[in-house]
mmCIF file of C-alpha atoms in Angstrom:
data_model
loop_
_atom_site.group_PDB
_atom_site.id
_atom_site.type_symbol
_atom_site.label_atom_id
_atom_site.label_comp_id
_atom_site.label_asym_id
_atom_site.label_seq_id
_atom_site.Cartn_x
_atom_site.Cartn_y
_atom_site.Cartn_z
ATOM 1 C CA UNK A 1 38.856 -24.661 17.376
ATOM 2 C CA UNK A 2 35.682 -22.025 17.176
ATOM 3 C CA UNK A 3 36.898 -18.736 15.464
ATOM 4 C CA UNK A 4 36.188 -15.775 17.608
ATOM 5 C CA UNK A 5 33.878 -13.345 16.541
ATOM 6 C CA UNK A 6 34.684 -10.335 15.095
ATOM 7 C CA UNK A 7 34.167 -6.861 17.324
ATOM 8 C CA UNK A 8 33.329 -3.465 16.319
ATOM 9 C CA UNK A 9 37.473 -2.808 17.198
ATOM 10 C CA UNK A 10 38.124 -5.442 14.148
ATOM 11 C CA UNK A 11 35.579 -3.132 12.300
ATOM 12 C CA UNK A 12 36.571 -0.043 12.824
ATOM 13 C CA UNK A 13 40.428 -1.214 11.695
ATOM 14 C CA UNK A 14 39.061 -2.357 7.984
ATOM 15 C CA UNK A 15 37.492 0.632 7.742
ATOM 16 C CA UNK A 16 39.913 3.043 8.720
ATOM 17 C CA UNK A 17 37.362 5.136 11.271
ATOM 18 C CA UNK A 18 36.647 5.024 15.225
ATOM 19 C CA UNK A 19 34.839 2.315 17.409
ATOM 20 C CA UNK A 20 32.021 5.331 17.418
ATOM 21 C CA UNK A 21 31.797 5.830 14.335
ATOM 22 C CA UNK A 22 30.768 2.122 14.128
ATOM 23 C CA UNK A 23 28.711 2.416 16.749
ATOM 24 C CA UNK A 24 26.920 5.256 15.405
ATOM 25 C CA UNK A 25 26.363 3.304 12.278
ATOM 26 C CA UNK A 26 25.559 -0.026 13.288
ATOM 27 C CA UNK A 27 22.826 1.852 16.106
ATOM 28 C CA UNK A 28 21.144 3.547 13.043
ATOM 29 C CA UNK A 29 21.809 7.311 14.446
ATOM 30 C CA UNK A 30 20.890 9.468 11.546
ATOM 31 C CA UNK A 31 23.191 12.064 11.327
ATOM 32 C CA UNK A 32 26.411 10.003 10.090
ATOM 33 C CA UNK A 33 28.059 11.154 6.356
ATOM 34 C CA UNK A 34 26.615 8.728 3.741
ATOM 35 C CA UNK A 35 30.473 8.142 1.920
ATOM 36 C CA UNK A 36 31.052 6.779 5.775
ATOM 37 C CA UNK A 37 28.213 4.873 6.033
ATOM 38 C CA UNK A 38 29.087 2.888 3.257
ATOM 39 C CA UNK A 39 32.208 2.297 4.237
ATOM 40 C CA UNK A 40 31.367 1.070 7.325
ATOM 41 C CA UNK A 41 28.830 -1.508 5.746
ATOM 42 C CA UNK A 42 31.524 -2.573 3.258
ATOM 43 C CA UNK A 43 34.007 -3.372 6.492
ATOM 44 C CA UNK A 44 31.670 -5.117 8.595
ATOM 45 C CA UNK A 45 30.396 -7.617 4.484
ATOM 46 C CA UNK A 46 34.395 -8.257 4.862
ATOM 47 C CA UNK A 47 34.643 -9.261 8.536
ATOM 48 C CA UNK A 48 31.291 -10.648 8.998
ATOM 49 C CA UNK A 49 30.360 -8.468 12.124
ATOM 50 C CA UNK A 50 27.224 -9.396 13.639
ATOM 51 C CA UNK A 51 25.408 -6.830 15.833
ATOM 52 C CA UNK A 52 24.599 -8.170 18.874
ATOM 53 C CA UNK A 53 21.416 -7.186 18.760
ATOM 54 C CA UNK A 54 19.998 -8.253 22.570
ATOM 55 C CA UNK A 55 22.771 -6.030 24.029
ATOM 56 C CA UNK A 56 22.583 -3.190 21.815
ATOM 57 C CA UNK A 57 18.660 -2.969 22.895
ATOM 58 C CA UNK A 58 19.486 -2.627 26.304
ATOM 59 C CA UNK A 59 21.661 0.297 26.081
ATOM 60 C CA UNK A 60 19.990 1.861 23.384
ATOM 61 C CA UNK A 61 16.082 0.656 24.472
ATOM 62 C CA UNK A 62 15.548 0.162 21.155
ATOM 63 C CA UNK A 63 14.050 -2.594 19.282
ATOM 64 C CA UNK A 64 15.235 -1.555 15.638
ATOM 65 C CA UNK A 65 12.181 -1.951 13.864
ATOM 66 C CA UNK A 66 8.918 -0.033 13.452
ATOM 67 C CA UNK A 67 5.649 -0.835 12.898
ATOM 68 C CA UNK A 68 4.132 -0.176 9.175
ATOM 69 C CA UNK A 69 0.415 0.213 10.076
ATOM 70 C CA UNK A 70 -1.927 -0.031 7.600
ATOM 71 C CA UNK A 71 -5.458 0.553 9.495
ATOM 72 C CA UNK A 72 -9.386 0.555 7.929
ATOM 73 C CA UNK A 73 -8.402 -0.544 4.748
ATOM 74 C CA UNK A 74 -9.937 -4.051 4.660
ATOM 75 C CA UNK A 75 -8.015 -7.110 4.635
ATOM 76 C CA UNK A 76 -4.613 -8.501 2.757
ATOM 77 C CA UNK A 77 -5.656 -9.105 -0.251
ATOM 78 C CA UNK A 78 -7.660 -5.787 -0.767
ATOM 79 C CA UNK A 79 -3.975 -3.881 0.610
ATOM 80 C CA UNK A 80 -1.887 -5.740 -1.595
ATOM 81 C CA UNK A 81 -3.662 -5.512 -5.052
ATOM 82 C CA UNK A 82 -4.165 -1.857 -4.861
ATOM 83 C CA UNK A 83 -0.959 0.352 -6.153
ATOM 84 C CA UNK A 84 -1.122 2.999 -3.633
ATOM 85 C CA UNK A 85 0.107 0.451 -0.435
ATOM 86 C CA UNK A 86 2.411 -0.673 -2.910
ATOM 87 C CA UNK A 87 4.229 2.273 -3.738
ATOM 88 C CA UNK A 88 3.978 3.292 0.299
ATOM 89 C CA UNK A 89 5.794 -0.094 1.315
ATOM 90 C CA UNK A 90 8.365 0.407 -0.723
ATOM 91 C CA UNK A 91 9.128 4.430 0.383
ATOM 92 C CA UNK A 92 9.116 2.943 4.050
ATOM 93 C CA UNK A 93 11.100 -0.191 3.246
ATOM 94 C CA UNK A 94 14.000 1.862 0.992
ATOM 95 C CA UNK A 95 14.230 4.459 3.383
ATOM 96 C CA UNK A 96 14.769 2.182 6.596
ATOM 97 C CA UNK A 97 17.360 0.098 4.971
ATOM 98 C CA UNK A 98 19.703 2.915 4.696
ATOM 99 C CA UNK A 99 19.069 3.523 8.783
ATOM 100 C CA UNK A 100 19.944 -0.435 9.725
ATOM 101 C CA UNK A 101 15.424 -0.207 10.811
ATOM 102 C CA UNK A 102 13.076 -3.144 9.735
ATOM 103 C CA UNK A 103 10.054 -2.949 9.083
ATOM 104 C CA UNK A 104 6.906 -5.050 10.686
ATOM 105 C CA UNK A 105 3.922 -4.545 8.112
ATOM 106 C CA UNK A 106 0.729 -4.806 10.232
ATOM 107 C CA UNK A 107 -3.043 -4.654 9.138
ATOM 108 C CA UNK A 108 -5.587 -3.283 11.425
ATOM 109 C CA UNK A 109 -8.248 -3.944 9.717
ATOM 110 C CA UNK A 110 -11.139 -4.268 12.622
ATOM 111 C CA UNK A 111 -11.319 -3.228 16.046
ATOM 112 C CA UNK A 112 -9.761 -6.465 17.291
ATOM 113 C CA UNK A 113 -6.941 -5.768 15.004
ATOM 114 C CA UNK A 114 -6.079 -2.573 16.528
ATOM 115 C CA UNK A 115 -6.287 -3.348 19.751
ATOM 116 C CA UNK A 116 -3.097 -5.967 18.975
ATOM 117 C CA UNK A 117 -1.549 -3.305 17.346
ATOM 118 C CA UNK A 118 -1.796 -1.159 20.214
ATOM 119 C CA UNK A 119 -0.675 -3.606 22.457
ATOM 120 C CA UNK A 120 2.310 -4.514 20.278
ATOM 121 C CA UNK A 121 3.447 -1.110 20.030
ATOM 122 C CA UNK A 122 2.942 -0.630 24.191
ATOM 123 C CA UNK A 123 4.777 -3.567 25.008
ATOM 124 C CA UNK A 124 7.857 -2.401 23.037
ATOM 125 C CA UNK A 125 7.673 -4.614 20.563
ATOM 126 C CA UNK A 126 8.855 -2.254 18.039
ATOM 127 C CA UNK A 127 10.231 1.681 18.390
ATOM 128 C CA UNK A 128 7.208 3.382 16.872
ATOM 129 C CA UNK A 129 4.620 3.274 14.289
ATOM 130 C CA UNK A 130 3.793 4.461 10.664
ATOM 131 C CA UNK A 131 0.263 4.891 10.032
ATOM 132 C CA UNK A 132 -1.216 4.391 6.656
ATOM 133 C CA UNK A 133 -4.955 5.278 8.023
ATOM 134 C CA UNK A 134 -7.781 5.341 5.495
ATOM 135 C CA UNK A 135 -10.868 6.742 7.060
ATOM 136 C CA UNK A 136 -11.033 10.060 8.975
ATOM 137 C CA UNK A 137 -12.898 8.422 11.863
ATOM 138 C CA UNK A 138 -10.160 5.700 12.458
ATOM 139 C CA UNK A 139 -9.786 5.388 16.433
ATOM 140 C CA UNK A 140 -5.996 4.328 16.064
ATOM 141 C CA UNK A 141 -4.366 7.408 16.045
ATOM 142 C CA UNK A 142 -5.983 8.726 18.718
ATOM 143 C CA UNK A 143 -5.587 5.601 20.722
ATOM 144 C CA UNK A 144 -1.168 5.235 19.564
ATOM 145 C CA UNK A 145 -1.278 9.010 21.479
ATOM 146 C CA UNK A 146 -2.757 8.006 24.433
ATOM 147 C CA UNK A 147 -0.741 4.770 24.907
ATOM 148 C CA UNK A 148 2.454 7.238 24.434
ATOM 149 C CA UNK A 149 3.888 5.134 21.161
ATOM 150 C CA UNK A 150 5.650 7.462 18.914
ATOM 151 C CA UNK A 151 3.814 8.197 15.470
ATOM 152 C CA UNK A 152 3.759 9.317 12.521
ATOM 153 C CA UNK A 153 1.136 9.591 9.879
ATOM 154 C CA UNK A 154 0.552 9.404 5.881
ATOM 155 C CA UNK A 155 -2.461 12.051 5.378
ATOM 156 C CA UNK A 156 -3.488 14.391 7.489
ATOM 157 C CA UNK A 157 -5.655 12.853 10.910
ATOM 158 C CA UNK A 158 -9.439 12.875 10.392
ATOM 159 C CA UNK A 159 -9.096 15.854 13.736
ATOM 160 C CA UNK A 160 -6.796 17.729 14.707
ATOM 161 C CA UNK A 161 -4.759 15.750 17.696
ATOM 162 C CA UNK A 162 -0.929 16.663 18.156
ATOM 163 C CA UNK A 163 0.796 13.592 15.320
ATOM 164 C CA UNK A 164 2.927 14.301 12.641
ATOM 165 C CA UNK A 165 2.561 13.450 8.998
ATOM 166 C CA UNK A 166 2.772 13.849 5.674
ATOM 167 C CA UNK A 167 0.181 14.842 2.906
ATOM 168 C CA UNK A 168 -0.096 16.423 -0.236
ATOM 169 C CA UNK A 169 -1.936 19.289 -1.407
ATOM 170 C CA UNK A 170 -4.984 17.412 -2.950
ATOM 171 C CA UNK A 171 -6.795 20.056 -3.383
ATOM 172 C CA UNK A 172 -4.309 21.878 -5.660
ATOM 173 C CA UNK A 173 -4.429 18.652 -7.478
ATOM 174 C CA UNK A 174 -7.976 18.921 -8.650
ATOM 175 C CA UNK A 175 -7.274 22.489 -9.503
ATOM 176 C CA UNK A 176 -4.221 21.062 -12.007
ATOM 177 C CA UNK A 177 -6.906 18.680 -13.276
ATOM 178 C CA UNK A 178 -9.108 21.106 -14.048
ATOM 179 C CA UNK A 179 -7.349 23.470 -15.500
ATOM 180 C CA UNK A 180 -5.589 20.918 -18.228
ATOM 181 C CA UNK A 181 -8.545 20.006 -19.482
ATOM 182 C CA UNK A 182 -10.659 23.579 -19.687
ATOM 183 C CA UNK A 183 -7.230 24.482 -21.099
ATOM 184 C CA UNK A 184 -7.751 21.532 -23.915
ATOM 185 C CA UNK A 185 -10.955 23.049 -24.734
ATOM 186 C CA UNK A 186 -13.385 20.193 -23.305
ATOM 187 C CA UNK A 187 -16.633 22.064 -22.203
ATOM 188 C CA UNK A 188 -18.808 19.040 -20.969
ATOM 189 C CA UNK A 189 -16.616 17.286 -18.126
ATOM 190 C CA UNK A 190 -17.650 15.047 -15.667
ATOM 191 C CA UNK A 191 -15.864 13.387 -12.991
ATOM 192 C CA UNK A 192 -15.376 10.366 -10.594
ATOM 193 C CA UNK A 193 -15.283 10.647 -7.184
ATOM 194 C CA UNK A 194 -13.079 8.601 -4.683
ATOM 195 C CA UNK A 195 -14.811 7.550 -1.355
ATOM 196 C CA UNK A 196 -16.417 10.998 0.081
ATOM 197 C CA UNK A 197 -15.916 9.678 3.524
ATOM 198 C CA UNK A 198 -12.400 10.105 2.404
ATOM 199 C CA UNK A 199 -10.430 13.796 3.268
ATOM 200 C CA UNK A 200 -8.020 13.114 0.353
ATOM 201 C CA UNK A 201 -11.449 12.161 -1.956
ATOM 202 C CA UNK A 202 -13.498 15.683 -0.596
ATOM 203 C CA UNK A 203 -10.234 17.623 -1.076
ATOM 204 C CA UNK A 204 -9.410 16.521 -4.946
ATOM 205 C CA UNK A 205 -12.970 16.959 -5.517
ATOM 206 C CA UNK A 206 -13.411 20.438 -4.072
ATOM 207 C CA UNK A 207 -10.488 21.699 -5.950
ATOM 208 C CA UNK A 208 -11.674 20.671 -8.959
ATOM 209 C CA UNK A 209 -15.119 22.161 -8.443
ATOM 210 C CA UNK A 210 -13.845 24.940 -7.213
ATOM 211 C CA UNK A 211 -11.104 25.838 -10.058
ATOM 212 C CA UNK A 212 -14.075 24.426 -12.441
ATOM 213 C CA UNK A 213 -16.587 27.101 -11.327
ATOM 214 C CA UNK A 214 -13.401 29.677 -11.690
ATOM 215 C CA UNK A 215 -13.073 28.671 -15.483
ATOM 216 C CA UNK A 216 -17.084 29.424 -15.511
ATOM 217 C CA UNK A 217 -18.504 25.853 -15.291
ATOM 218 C CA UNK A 218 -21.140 26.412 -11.812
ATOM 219 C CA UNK A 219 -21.875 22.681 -12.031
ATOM 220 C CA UNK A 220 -19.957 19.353 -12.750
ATOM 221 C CA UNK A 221 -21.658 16.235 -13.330
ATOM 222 C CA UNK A 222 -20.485 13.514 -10.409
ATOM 223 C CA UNK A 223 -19.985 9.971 -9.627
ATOM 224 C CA UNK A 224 -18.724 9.004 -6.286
ATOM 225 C CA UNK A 225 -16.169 5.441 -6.799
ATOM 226 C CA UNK A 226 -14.614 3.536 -4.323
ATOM 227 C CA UNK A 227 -10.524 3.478 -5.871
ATOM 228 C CA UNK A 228 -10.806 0.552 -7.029
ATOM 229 C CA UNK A 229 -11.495 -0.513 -10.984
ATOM 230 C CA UNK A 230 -15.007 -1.762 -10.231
ATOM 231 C CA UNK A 231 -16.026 1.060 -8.880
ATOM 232 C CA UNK A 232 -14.570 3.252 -11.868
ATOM 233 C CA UNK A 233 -16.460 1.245 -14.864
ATOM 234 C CA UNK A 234 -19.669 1.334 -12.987
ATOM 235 C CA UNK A 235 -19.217 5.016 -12.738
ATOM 236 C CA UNK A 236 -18.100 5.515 -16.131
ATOM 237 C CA UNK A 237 -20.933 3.434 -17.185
ATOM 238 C CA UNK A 238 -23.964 5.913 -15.184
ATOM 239 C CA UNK A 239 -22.084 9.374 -16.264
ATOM 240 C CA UNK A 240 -22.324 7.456 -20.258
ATOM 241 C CA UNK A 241 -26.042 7.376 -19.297
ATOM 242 C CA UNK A 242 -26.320 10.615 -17.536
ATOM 243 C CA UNK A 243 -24.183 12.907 -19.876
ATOM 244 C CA UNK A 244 -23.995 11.401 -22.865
ATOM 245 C CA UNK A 245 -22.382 14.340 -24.522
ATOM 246 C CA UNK A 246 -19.407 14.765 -22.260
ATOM 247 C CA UNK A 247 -15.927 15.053 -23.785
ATOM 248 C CA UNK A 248 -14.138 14.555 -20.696
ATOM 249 C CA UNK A 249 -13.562 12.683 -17.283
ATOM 250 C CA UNK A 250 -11.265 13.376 -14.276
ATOM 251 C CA UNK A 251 -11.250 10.200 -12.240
ATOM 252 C CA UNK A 252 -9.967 10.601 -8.587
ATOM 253 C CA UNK A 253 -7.697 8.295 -9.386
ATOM 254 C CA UNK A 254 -5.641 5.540 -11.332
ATOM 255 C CA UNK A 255 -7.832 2.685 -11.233
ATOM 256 C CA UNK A 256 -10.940 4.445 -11.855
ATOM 257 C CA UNK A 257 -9.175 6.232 -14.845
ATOM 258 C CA UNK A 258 -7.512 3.188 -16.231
ATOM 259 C CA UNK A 259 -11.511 1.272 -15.937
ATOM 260 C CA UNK A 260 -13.124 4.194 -17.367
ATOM 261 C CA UNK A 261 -11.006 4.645 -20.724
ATOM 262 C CA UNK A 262 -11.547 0.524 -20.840
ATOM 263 C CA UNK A 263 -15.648 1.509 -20.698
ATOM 264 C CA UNK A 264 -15.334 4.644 -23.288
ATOM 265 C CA UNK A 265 -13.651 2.352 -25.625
ATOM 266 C CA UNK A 266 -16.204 -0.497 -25.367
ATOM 267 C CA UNK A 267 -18.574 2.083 -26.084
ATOM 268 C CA UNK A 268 -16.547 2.811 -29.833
ATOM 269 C CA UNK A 269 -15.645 6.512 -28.104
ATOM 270 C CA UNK A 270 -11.845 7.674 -28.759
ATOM 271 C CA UNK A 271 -9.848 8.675 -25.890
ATOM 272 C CA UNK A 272 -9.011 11.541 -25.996
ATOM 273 C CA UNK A 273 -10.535 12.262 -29.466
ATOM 274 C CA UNK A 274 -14.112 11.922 -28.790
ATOM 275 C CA UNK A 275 -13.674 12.057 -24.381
ATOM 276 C CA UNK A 276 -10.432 13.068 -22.486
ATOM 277 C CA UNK A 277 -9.569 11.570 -18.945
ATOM 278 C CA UNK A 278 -7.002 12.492 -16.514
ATOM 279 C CA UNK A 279 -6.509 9.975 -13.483
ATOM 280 C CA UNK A 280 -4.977 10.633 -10.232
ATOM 281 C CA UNK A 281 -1.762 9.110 -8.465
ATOM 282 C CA UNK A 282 0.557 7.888 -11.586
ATOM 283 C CA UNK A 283 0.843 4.892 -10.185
ATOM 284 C CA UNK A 284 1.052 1.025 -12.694
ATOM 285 C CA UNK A 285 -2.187 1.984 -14.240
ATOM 286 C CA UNK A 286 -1.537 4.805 -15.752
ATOM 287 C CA UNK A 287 1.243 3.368 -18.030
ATOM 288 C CA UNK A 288 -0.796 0.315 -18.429
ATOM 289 C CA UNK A 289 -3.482 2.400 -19.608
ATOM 290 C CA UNK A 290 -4.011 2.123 -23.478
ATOM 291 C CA UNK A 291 -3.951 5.451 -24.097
ATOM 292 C CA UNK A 292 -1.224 6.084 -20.928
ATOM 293 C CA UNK A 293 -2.977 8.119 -18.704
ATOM 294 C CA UNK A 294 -2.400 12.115 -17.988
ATOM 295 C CA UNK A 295 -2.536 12.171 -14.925
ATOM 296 C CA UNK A 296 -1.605 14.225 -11.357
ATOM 297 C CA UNK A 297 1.446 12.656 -9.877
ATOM 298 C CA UNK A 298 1.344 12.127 -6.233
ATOM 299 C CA UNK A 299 4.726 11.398 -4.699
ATOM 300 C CA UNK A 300 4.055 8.126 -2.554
ATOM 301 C CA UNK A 301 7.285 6.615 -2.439
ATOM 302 C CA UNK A 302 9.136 10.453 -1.664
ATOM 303 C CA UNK A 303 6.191 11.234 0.764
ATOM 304 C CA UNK A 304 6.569 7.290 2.631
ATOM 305 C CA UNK A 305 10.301 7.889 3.395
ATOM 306 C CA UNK A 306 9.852 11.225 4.527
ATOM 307 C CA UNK A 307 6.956 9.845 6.771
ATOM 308 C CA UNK A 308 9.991 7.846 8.376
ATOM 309 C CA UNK A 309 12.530 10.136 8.518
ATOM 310 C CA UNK A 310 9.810 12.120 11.042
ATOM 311 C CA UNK A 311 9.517 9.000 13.175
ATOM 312 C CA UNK A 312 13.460 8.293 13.079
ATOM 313 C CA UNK A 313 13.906 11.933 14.115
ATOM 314 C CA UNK A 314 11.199 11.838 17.122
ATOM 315 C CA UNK A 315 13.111 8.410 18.348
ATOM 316 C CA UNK A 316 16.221 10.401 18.335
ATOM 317 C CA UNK A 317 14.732 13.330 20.049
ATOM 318 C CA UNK A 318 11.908 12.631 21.787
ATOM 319 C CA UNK A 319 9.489 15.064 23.209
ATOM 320 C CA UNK A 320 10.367 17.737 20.176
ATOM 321 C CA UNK A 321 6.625 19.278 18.615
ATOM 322 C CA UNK A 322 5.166 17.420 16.046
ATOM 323 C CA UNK A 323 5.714 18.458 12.195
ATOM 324 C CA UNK A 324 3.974 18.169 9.375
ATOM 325 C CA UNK A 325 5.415 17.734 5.285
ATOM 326 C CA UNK A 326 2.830 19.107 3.014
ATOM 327 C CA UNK A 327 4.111 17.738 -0.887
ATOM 328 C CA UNK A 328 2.882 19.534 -3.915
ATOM 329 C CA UNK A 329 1.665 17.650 -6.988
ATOM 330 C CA UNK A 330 2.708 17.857 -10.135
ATOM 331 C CA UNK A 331 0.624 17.348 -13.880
ATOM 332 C CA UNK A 332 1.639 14.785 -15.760
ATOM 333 C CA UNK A 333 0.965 14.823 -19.793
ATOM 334 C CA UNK A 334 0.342 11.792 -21.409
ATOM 335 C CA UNK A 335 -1.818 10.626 -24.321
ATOM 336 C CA UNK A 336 -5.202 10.192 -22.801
ATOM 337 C CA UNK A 337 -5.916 13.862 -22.353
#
């Protein structure tokens, strides 16, 4: 004889609350006490409730996933050795679990790609996206506005176009830079670059120009890199070349920080005896580093999950104005500078 499933009534019994307040929980809405979350979870792990998930789409015309976009930045295994998508994956993914949302990671890597994407997304395939976009010329926001598919983004859109996302004051992050190591008494400083096509690359360099020329220093000696380690050693390498008196290096970010103290000490320098650096991110790298890396601590995971609380709140309430979350960064002392 087949046992008969259990309902949210059986539920809401073991836990000791009302067939809404199940509801509410097992449908993801937001605004339910954590304490009663959790005991709701715990009841329907003992009577091995199982949402019907077909039905509770059609009332609620929700899929129960979104779409994790991750759009120019080249393909999988480019996104998945490089720290930052990482750490942004995991905001998303922690965030989402507490909400009863999945996730559906998707690259959009070529114009072919994000086409499918916005297909996907028109289709109702999934409630809304999160856009990880790396160049400010990217199409796909533009193009998730115009097909009417609810978005959020991390980093502010290349124009402005009514989406909401989050970002961090980059620029303020250079400044922090800069000032640490003027501070430390280094008077011949050089730096690397990320990608200048890049708004979060221009802003961390102009603030550290800018709060550079401030502290009296009307030129800085520059290497664009491309985030990745490569792109840091070959840098590190030319500014070796170029200024081979400097006795310090802010790198744009991890990667680039973590390859140029490997260069400096190839070269017999000290870090940061004979040449300081300060990285960008504290992501792995800079604890791998050997000296561990001072560096400017973005918030990625904090910053991801607060990119999805925005998209869970539009789905709620849709048709409310767009917001933005501006984070601030923070310096972070280590042994390398």
């Amino acid at each position: 004889m087949s046992r008969v499933a259990p309902t949210l009534e059986d539920v809401a019994r073991v836990a000791g609350v009302s067939r809404a307040t199940v509801s509410r929980v097992v449908n993801g809405t937001r605004n339910v006490d954590p304490e009663l979350q959790e005991t709701v979870r715990n009841a329907i792990e003992q009577t091995g409730y199982t949402p019907n998930r077909v039905a509770r789409s059609l009332v609620t015309r929700r899929t129960g996933t979104v779409a994790l976009v991750i759009s120019g930045a080249g393909g999988g295994s480019d996104v998945f050795s490089d720290p930052f998508f990482g750490r942004v994956t995991a905001g998303v993914v922690d965030f989402l679990r507490g909400h009863s949302v999945h996730p559906v990671l998707m690259l959009a890597d070529s114009d072919h790609a994000r086409t499918e994407v916005v297909e996907f997304l028109r289709q109702g395939s999934a409630d809304g996206a999160l856009l990880v976009s790396t160049h400010p010329a990217d199409p796909l926001p533009a193009r998730l506005l115009e097909a009417g598919v609810p978005s959020v983004l991390y980093a502010r859109p290349g124009r402005p176009m009514p989406i909401g996302y989050v970002d961090m004051d980059h620029r303020a992050g250079g400044r922090l830079a800069a000032d640490h190591l003027v501070a430390a008494g280094r008077y011949n400083i050089a730096t690397i670059s990320g990608p200048m096509d890049v708004l979060a690359s221009q802003d961390r360099h102009a603030g550290f120009r800018d709060a550079m020329a401030r502290h009296g220093f009307p030129y800085v000696p520059t290497v664009e890199g491309g985030f990745t380690a490569e792109s840091g050693a070959a840098a590190m390498h030319r500014l070796l070349t170029e200024c081979p008196d400097l006795d310090a290096v802010f790198a744009a970010n991890d990667l680039m920080a973590q390859a140029a103290v490997d260069v400096l000490l190839e070269h017999g320098l000290r870090v940061p005896e004979d040449v300081a650096v300060v990285g960008f991110d504290d992501s792995a790298p800079a604890l791998a580093c050997r000296p561990p890396l001072t560096t400017i601590r973005q918030p990625v995971e904090r910053m991801a999950a607060q990119m999805a609380d925005l998209l869970l709140a539009d789905l709620e309430k849709p048709g409310q104005r767009p917001r933005s979350v501006i984070f601030e960064p923070e310096l972070v002392v280590r042994a390398s500078a």
